[in-house]
Amino acid sequence: MTHLNDFKESIAKRELPADLPLHLQALWYDASGNWKTAHELIDQLKDQKSAHVHAYLHRKEGDIWNADYWYHKAGKVRSEVSLDDEWEALVMEYLI
C-alpha cells in the first residue's frame, strides 16, 4: 500500500491491511475511532516513527506535555496544523 486514498479506503471498509507496520496500524486504528488500541500498539516502541505517531496521539488526547515529550523523542516539533491534517501528513510520510 503506497497511497493515502488506499489507506483511507481500507479504513472505510474496516479491513486492516496485513502488511502495515505498527506505527501505521496505530494511525489506522485511530482513524477507525479506536484511540486506545492505537496507543497500545505503539506505547512501548522506541523508534522515531512510532514516537512521532505517539506524539500525535497524545496531542489528540489533549495531553500536550506528553505529546511534546514524544515529539522530542521523534526529533520533531509539535505540529501547528489541525489534527486531521497532521494525521494525513503522518500517513503520507510513513506510507512511502
Tab-separated table of N, CA, C and O in Angstrom:
chain	number	residue	atom	x	y	z
A	1	MET	N	0.849	-1.177	0.000
A	1	MET	CA	0.000	0.000	0.000
A	1	MET	C	0.887	1.230	0.000
A	1	MET	O	1.752	1.370	0.853
A	2	THR	N	0.665	2.110	-0.970
A	2	THR	CA	1.515	3.283	-1.088
A	2	THR	C	0.746	4.584	-1.270
A	2	THR	O	1.358	5.628	-1.448
A	3	HIS	N	-0.568	4.556	-1.208
A	3	HIS	CA	-1.349	5.769	-1.448
A	3	HIS	C	-2.297	6.058	-0.289
A	3	HIS	O	-2.901	5.139	0.287
A	4	LEU	N	-2.415	7.345	0.016
A	4	LEU	CA	-3.309	7.791	1.083
A	4	LEU	C	-4.742	7.341	0.824
A	4	LEU	O	-5.428	6.886	1.741
A	5	ASN	N	-5.196	7.440	-0.411
A	5	ASN	CA	-6.577	7.053	-0.720
A	5	ASN	C	-6.823	5.576	-0.453
A	5	ASN	O	-7.887	5.198	0.030
A	6	ASP	N	-5.844	4.730	-0.764
A	6	ASP	CA	-5.977	3.299	-0.479
A	6	ASP	C	-6.050	3.061	1.028
A	6	ASP	O	-6.820	2.223	1.499
A	7	PHE	N	-5.239	3.805	1.769
A	7	PHE	CA	-5.233	3.689	3.224
A	7	PHE	C	-6.605	4.081	3.781
A	7	PHE	O	-7.184	3.367	4.603
A	8	LYS	N	-7.122	5.206	3.310
A	8	LYS	CA	-8.438	5.673	3.767
A	8	LYS	C	-9.539	4.694	3.366
A	8	LYS	O	-10.478	4.462	4.132
A	9	GLU	N	-9.428	4.127	2.183
A	9	GLU	CA	-10.421	3.157	1.725
A	9	GLU	C	-10.425	1.920	2.622
A	9	GLU	O	-11.483	1.370	2.930
A	10	SER	N	-9.253	1.485	3.064
A	10	SER	CA	-9.188	0.320	3.956
A	10	SER	C	-9.878	0.619	5.288
A	10	SER	O	-10.480	-0.265	5.889
A	11	ILE	N	-9.804	1.867	5.722
A	11	ILE	CA	-10.487	2.275	6.953
A	11	ILE	C	-11.994	2.239	6.738
A	11	ILE	O	-12.734	1.714	7.568
A	12	ALA	N	-12.427	2.794	5.615
A	12	ALA	CA	-13.865	2.809	5.312
A	12	ALA	C	-14.428	1.394	5.214
A	12	ALA	O	-15.558	1.139	5.648
A	13	LYS	N	-13.630	0.480	4.676
A	13	LYS	CA	-14.066	-0.911	4.536
A	13	LYS	C	-13.857	-1.723	5.815
A	13	LYS	O	-14.251	-2.877	5.889
A	14	ARG	N	-13.181	-1.101	6.797
A	14	ARG	CA	-12.852	-1.771	8.059
A	14	ARG	C	-12.020	-3.034	7.827
A	14	ARG	O	-12.227	-4.069	8.434
A	15	GLU	N	-11.060	-2.900	6.889
A	15	GLU	CA	-10.172	-4.012	6.538
A	15	GLU	C	-8.726	-3.581	6.755
A	15	GLU	O	-8.112	-2.955	5.880
A	16	LEU	N	-8.177	-3.906	7.907
A	16	LEU	CA	-6.799	-3.564	8.218
A	16	LEU	C	-5.857	-4.313	7.273
A	16	LEU	O	-5.868	-5.549	7.253
A	17	PRO	N	-5.062	-3.597	6.485
A	17	PRO	CA	-4.107	-4.271	5.602
A	17	PRO	C	-3.102	-5.093	6.414
A	17	PRO	O	-2.587	-4.627	7.435
A	18	ALA	N	-2.831	-6.277	5.970
A	18	ALA	CA	-1.998	-7.212	6.722
A	18	ALA	C	-0.537	-6.787	6.789
A	18	ALA	O	0.165	-7.158	7.717
A	19	ASP	N	-0.079	-6.001	5.839
A	19	ASP	CA	1.349	-5.697	5.756
A	19	ASP	C	1.750	-4.367	6.393
A	19	ASP	O	2.879	-3.920	6.215
A	20	LEU	N	0.877	-3.740	7.139
A	20	LEU	CA	1.203	-2.439	7.725
A	20	LEU	C	2.124	-2.564	8.929
A	20	LEU	O	1.883	-3.374	9.818
A	21	PRO	N	3.162	-1.719	9.002
A	21	PRO	CA	3.971	-1.678	10.219
A	21	PRO	C	3.140	-1.099	11.376
A	21	PRO	O	2.112	-0.462	11.161
A	22	LEU	N	3.600	-1.330	12.588
A	22	LEU	CA	2.815	-0.952	13.773
A	22	LEU	C	2.462	0.528	13.837
A	22	LEU	O	1.350	0.875	14.238
A	23	HIS	N	3.370	1.411	13.455
A	23	HIS	CA	3.054	2.833	13.540
A	23	HIS	C	1.919	3.212	12.579
A	23	HIS	O	1.088	4.053	12.904
A	24	LEU	N	1.847	2.561	11.429
A	24	LEU	CA	0.723	2.804	10.516
A	24	LEU	C	-0.542	2.097	10.985
A	24	LEU	O	-1.648	2.612	10.799
A	25	GLN	N	-0.401	0.938	11.613
A	25	GLN	CA	-1.574	0.296	12.212
A	25	GLN	C	-2.183	1.212	13.264
A	25	GLN	O	-3.407	1.327	13.363
A	26	ALA	N	-1.333	1.863	14.047
A	26	ALA	CA	-1.832	2.783	15.076
A	26	ALA	C	-2.632	3.917	14.444
A	26	ALA	O	-3.713	4.272	14.933
A	27	LEU	N	-2.141	4.471	13.347
A	27	LEU	CA	-2.885	5.534	12.663
A	27	LEU	C	-4.190	4.998	12.076
A	27	LEU	O	-5.214	5.697	12.069
A	28	TRP	N	-4.169	3.767	11.602
A	28	TRP	CA	-5.378	3.140	11.065
A	28	TRP	C	-6.427	3.004	12.168
A	28	TRP	O	-7.583	3.377	11.984
A	29	TYR	N	-6.015	2.471	13.320
A	29	TYR	CA	-6.965	2.307	14.424
A	29	TYR	C	-7.461	3.654	14.937
A	29	TYR	O	-8.641	3.799	15.269
A	30	ASP	N	-6.584	4.637	14.996
A	30	ASP	CA	-7.005	5.961	15.427
A	30	ASP	C	-8.101	6.498	14.512
A	30	ASP	O	-9.136	6.970	14.985
A	31	ALA	N	-7.895	6.407	13.216
A	31	ALA	CA	-8.901	6.892	12.260
A	31	ALA	C	-10.170	6.062	12.288
A	31	ALA	O	-11.234	6.535	11.894
A	32	SER	N	-10.071	4.849	12.784
A	32	SER	CA	-11.241	3.969	12.907
A	32	SER	C	-11.989	4.204	14.215
A	32	SER	O	-12.930	3.471	14.517
A	33	GLY	N	-11.547	5.187	14.987
A	33	GLY	CA	-12.231	5.509	16.228
A	33	GLY	C	-11.762	4.725	17.433
A	33	GLY	O	-12.436	4.693	18.457
A	34	ASN	N	-10.596	4.096	17.328
A	34	ASN	CA	-10.105	3.282	18.429
A	34	ASN	C	-8.741	3.806	18.895
A	34	ASN	O	-7.701	3.201	18.651
A	35	TRP	N	-8.764	4.959	19.582
A	35	TRP	CA	-7.545	5.593	20.085
A	35	TRP	C	-6.805	4.657	21.036
A	35	TRP	O	-5.579	4.577	20.987
A	36	LYS	N	-7.537	3.956	21.874
A	36	LYS	CA	-6.908	3.094	22.877
A	36	LYS	C	-6.047	2.012	22.214
A	36	LYS	O	-4.902	1.799	22.609
A	37	THR	N	-6.583	1.331	21.225
A	37	THR	CA	-5.805	0.308	20.526
A	37	THR	C	-4.617	0.944	19.815
A	37	THR	O	-3.512	0.402	19.836
A	38	ALA	N	-4.840	2.108	19.201
A	38	ALA	CA	-3.743	2.815	18.532
A	38	ALA	C	-2.610	3.076	19.510
A	38	ALA	O	-1.441	2.800	19.213
A	39	HIS	N	-2.946	3.562	20.675
A	39	HIS	CA	-1.935	3.873	21.681
A	39	HIS	C	-1.254	2.605	22.189
A	39	HIS	O	-0.034	2.576	22.365
A	40	GLU	N	-2.021	1.571	22.428
A	40	GLU	CA	-1.445	0.314	22.921
A	40	GLU	C	-0.435	-0.279	21.939
A	40	GLU	O	0.546	-0.893	22.349
A	41	LEU	N	-0.655	-0.086	20.639
A	41	LEU	CA	0.253	-0.639	19.636
A	41	LEU	C	1.640	-0.001	19.686
A	41	LEU	O	2.638	-0.660	19.413
A	42	ILE	N	1.706	1.276	20.034
A	42	ILE	CA	2.996	1.965	19.971
A	42	ILE	C	3.540	2.389	21.328
A	42	ILE	O	4.660	2.886	21.412
A	43	ASP	N	2.789	2.170	22.373
A	43	ASP	CA	3.163	2.666	23.698
A	43	ASP	C	4.555	2.229	24.137
A	43	ASP	O	5.270	2.993	24.779
A	44	GLN	N	4.980	1.047	23.813
A	44	GLN	CA	6.271	0.536	24.277
A	44	GLN	C	7.371	0.608	23.212
A	44	GLN	O	8.498	0.217	23.474
A	45	LEU	N	7.045	1.109	22.034
A	45	LEU	CA	8.034	1.179	20.953
A	45	LEU	C	8.897	2.426	21.099
A	45	LEU	O	8.422	3.463	21.554
A	46	LYS	N	10.148	2.328	20.714
A	46	LYS	CA	11.089	3.422	20.924
A	46	LYS	C	11.635	4.033	19.634
A	46	LYS	O	12.402	4.978	19.685
A	47	ASP	N	11.275	3.497	18.468
A	47	ASP	CA	11.800	4.046	17.226
A	47	ASP	C	11.176	5.415	16.945
A	47	ASP	O	10.131	5.761	17.498
A	48	GLN	N	11.814	6.212	16.082
A	48	GLN	CA	11.371	7.584	15.839
A	48	GLN	C	10.005	7.664	15.153
A	48	GLN	O	9.219	8.558	15.464
A	49	LYS	N	9.712	6.753	14.240
A	49	LYS	CA	8.403	6.781	13.586
A	49	LYS	C	7.294	6.556	14.606
A	49	LYS	O	6.294	7.269	14.618
A	50	SER	N	7.475	5.560	15.456
A	50	SER	CA	6.469	5.280	16.482
A	50	SER	C	6.358	6.423	17.475
A	50	SER	O	5.260	6.765	17.914
A	51	ALA	N	7.490	7.032	17.821
A	51	ALA	CA	7.462	8.183	18.729
A	51	ALA	C	6.686	9.334	18.106
A	51	ALA	O	5.940	10.041	18.806
A	52	HIS	N	6.816	9.520	16.807
A	52	HIS	CA	6.094	10.588	16.115
A	52	HIS	C	4.577	10.340	16.169
A	52	HIS	O	3.789	11.250	16.468
A	53	VAL	N	4.183	9.125	15.887
A	53	VAL	CA	2.757	8.774	15.961
A	53	VAL	C	2.273	8.873	17.404
A	53	VAL	O	1.176	9.374	17.672
A	54	HIS	N	3.088	8.435	18.339
A	54	HIS	CA	2.761	8.511	19.765
A	54	HIS	C	2.504	9.967	20.157
A	54	HIS	O	1.544	10.276	20.870
A	55	ALA	N	3.364	10.866	19.678
A	55	ALA	CA	3.200	12.295	19.955
A	55	ALA	C	1.859	12.799	19.436
A	55	ALA	O	1.120	13.495	20.151
A	56	TYR	N	1.548	12.455	18.196
A	56	TYR	CA	0.261	12.858	17.609
A	56	TYR	C	-0.904	12.358	18.459
A	56	TYR	O	-1.853	13.105	18.729
A	57	LEU	N	-0.841	11.105	18.880
A	57	LEU	CA	-1.941	10.537	19.664
A	57	LEU	C	-2.134	11.291	20.986
A	57	LEU	O	-3.270	11.542	21.393
A	58	HIS	N	-1.035	11.659	21.628
A	58	HIS	CA	-1.171	12.415	22.876
A	58	HIS	C	-1.639	13.843	22.613
A	58	HIS	O	-2.385	14.405	23.415
A	59	ARG	N	-1.230	14.420	21.494
A	59	ARG	CA	-1.767	15.738	21.125
A	59	ARG	C	-3.274	15.635	20.914
A	59	ARG	O	-4.037	16.477	21.393
A	60	LYS	N	-3.702	14.603	20.237
A	60	LYS	CA	-5.132	14.406	20.002
A	60	LYS	C	-5.880	14.228	21.322
A	60	LYS	O	-6.993	14.730	21.490
A	61	GLU	N	-5.255	13.536	22.241
A	61	GLU	CA	-5.853	13.294	23.554
A	61	GLU	C	-5.939	14.582	24.376
A	61	GLU	O	-6.738	14.677	25.306
A	62	GLY	N	-5.115	15.559	24.023
A	62	GLY	CA	-5.081	16.811	24.774
A	62	GLY	C	-3.995	16.844	25.827
A	62	GLY	O	-3.902	17.795	26.603
A	63	ASP	N	-3.152	15.835	25.854
A	63	ASP	CA	-2.051	15.740	26.808
A	63	ASP	C	-0.805	16.346	26.153
A	63	ASP	O	0.084	15.633	25.678
A	64	ILE	N	-0.745	17.676	26.143
A	64	ILE	CA	0.278	18.382	25.389
A	64	ILE	C	1.684	18.150	25.962
A	64	ILE	O	2.646	18.003	25.206
A	65	TRP	N	1.814	18.118	27.282
A	65	TRP	CA	3.131	17.879	27.867
A	65	TRP	C	3.681	16.538	27.380
A	65	TRP	O	4.838	16.445	26.957
A	66	ASN	N	2.869	15.501	27.437
A	66	ASN	CA	3.289	14.174	26.996
A	66	ASN	C	3.537	14.162	25.491
A	66	ASN	O	4.484	13.539	25.012
A	67	ALA	N	2.687	14.850	24.737
A	67	ALA	CA	2.889	14.944	23.287
A	67	ALA	C	4.238	15.572	22.988
A	67	ALA	O	5.004	15.054	22.155
A	68	ASP	N	4.571	16.670	23.672
A	68	ASP	CA	5.843	17.337	23.427
A	68	ASP	C	7.027	16.425	23.756
A	68	ASP	O	8.045	16.447	23.061
A	69	TYR	N	6.894	15.627	24.799
A	69	TYR	CA	7.935	14.656	25.140
A	69	TYR	C	8.181	13.710	23.962
A	69	TYR	O	9.330	13.467	23.564
A	70	TRP	N	7.100	13.187	23.380
A	70	TRP	CA	7.235	12.232	22.275
A	70	TRP	C	7.657	12.907	20.980
A	70	TRP	O	8.401	12.319	20.182
A	71	TYR	N	7.229	14.154	20.747
A	71	TYR	CA	7.743	14.881	19.577
A	71	TYR	C	9.262	15.023	19.695
A	71	TYR	O	9.988	14.839	18.723
A	72	HIS	N	9.734	15.353	20.888
A	72	HIS	CA	11.176	15.478	21.119
A	72	HIS	C	11.874	14.142	20.842
A	72	HIS	O	12.921	14.113	20.180
A	73	LYS	N	11.325	13.040	21.346
A	73	LYS	CA	11.901	11.712	21.110
A	73	LYS	C	11.953	11.382	19.613
A	73	LYS	O	12.844	10.668	19.163
A	74	ALA	N	10.979	11.911	18.876
A	74	ALA	CA	10.916	11.656	17.432
A	74	ALA	C	11.804	12.618	16.641
A	74	ALA	O	11.926	12.482	15.422
A	75	GLY	N	12.389	13.607	17.328
A	75	GLY	CA	13.193	14.602	16.636
A	75	GLY	C	12.341	15.590	15.872
A	75	GLY	O	12.760	16.154	14.866
A	76	LYS	N	11.133	15.828	16.351
A	76	LYS	CA	10.166	16.712	15.689
A	76	LYS	C	9.719	17.800	16.662
A	76	LYS	O	9.965	17.724	17.861
A	77	VAL	N	9.030	18.791	16.133
A	77	VAL	CA	8.369	19.790	16.967
A	77	VAL	C	6.864	19.591	16.821
A	77	VAL	O	6.400	19.045	15.817
A	78	ARG	N	6.130	20.015	17.832
A	78	ARG	CA	4.679	19.843	17.804
A	78	ARG	C	4.085	20.517	16.577
A	78	ARG	O	4.398	21.649	16.257
A	79	SER	N	3.221	19.814	15.925
A	79	SER	CA	2.539	20.314	14.743
A	79	SER	C	1.573	21.427	15.131
A	79	SER	O	0.959	21.390	16.190
A	80	GLU	N	1.452	22.400	14.252
A	80	GLU	CA	0.509	23.504	14.460
A	80	GLU	C	-0.717	23.377	13.555
A	80	GLU	O	-1.605	24.216	13.613
A	81	VAL	N	-0.756	22.345	12.730
A	81	VAL	CA	-1.894	22.150	11.829
A	81	VAL	C	-3.008	21.417	12.574
A	81	VAL	O	-2.818	20.939	13.696
A	82	SER	N	-4.150	21.292	11.949
A	82	SER	CA	-5.258	20.560	12.567
A	82	SER	C	-4.860	19.102	12.781
A	82	SER	O	-3.942	18.595	12.126
A	83	LEU	N	-5.549	18.452	13.679
A	83	LEU	CA	-5.287	17.031	13.921
A	83	LEU	C	-5.510	16.204	12.660
A	83	LEU	O	-4.735	15.289	12.371
A	84	ASP	N	-6.562	16.528	11.918
A	84	ASP	CA	-6.825	15.801	10.667
A	84	ASP	C	-5.678	15.972	9.679
A	84	ASP	O	-5.254	15.002	9.033
A	85	ASP	N	-5.174	17.202	9.570
A	85	ASP	CA	-4.067	17.444	8.648
A	85	ASP	C	-2.794	16.752	9.117
A	85	ASP	O	-2.019	16.232	8.307
A	86	GLU	N	-2.569	16.739	10.433
A	86	GLU	CA	-1.388	16.052	10.945
A	86	GLU	C	-1.496	14.544	10.694
A	86	GLU	O	-0.521	13.911	10.299
A	87	TRP	N	-2.686	13.986	10.899
A	87	TRP	CA	-2.888	12.560	10.653
A	87	TRP	C	-2.550	12.232	9.197
A	87	TRP	O	-1.815	11.288	8.925
A	88	GLU	N	-3.087	13.027	8.271
A	88	GLU	CA	-2.815	12.783	6.846
A	88	GLU	C	-1.334	12.912	6.540
A	88	GLU	O	-0.778	12.106	5.786
A	89	ALA	N	-0.682	13.912	7.114
A	89	ALA	CA	0.746	14.111	6.873
A	89	ALA	C	1.555	12.915	7.386
A	89	ALA	O	2.497	12.467	6.729
A	90	LEU	N	1.173	12.403	8.548
A	90	LEU	CA	1.860	11.230	9.100
A	90	LEU	C	1.685	10.022	8.198
A	90	LEU	O	2.647	9.302	7.903
A	91	VAL	N	0.469	9.790	7.759
A	91	VAL	CA	0.215	8.640	6.872
A	91	VAL	C	1.025	8.790	5.594
A	91	VAL	O	1.714	7.857	5.172
A	92	MET	N	0.991	9.974	4.986
A	92	MET	CA	1.724	10.161	3.741
A	92	MET	C	3.233	10.021	3.946
A	92	MET	O	3.922	9.438	3.114
A	93	GLU	N	3.750	10.536	5.061
A	93	GLU	CA	5.187	10.440	5.332
A	93	GLU	C	5.638	9.000	5.520
A	93	GLU	O	6.681	8.590	5.016
A	94	TYR	N	4.858	8.219	6.231
A	94	TYR	CA	5.303	6.878	6.588
A	94	TYR	C	4.757	5.778	5.693
A	94	TYR	O	5.201	4.640	5.779
A	95	LEU	N	3.839	6.107	4.831
A	95	LEU	CA	3.285	5.105	3.922
A	95	LEU	C	4.268	4.780	2.803
A	95	LEU	O	4.289	3.683	2.280
A	96	ILE	N	5.103	5.720	2.468
A	96	ILE	CA	6.067	5.545	1.373
A	96	ILE	C	7.158	4.570	1.755
A	96	ILE	O	7.618	4.503	2.821
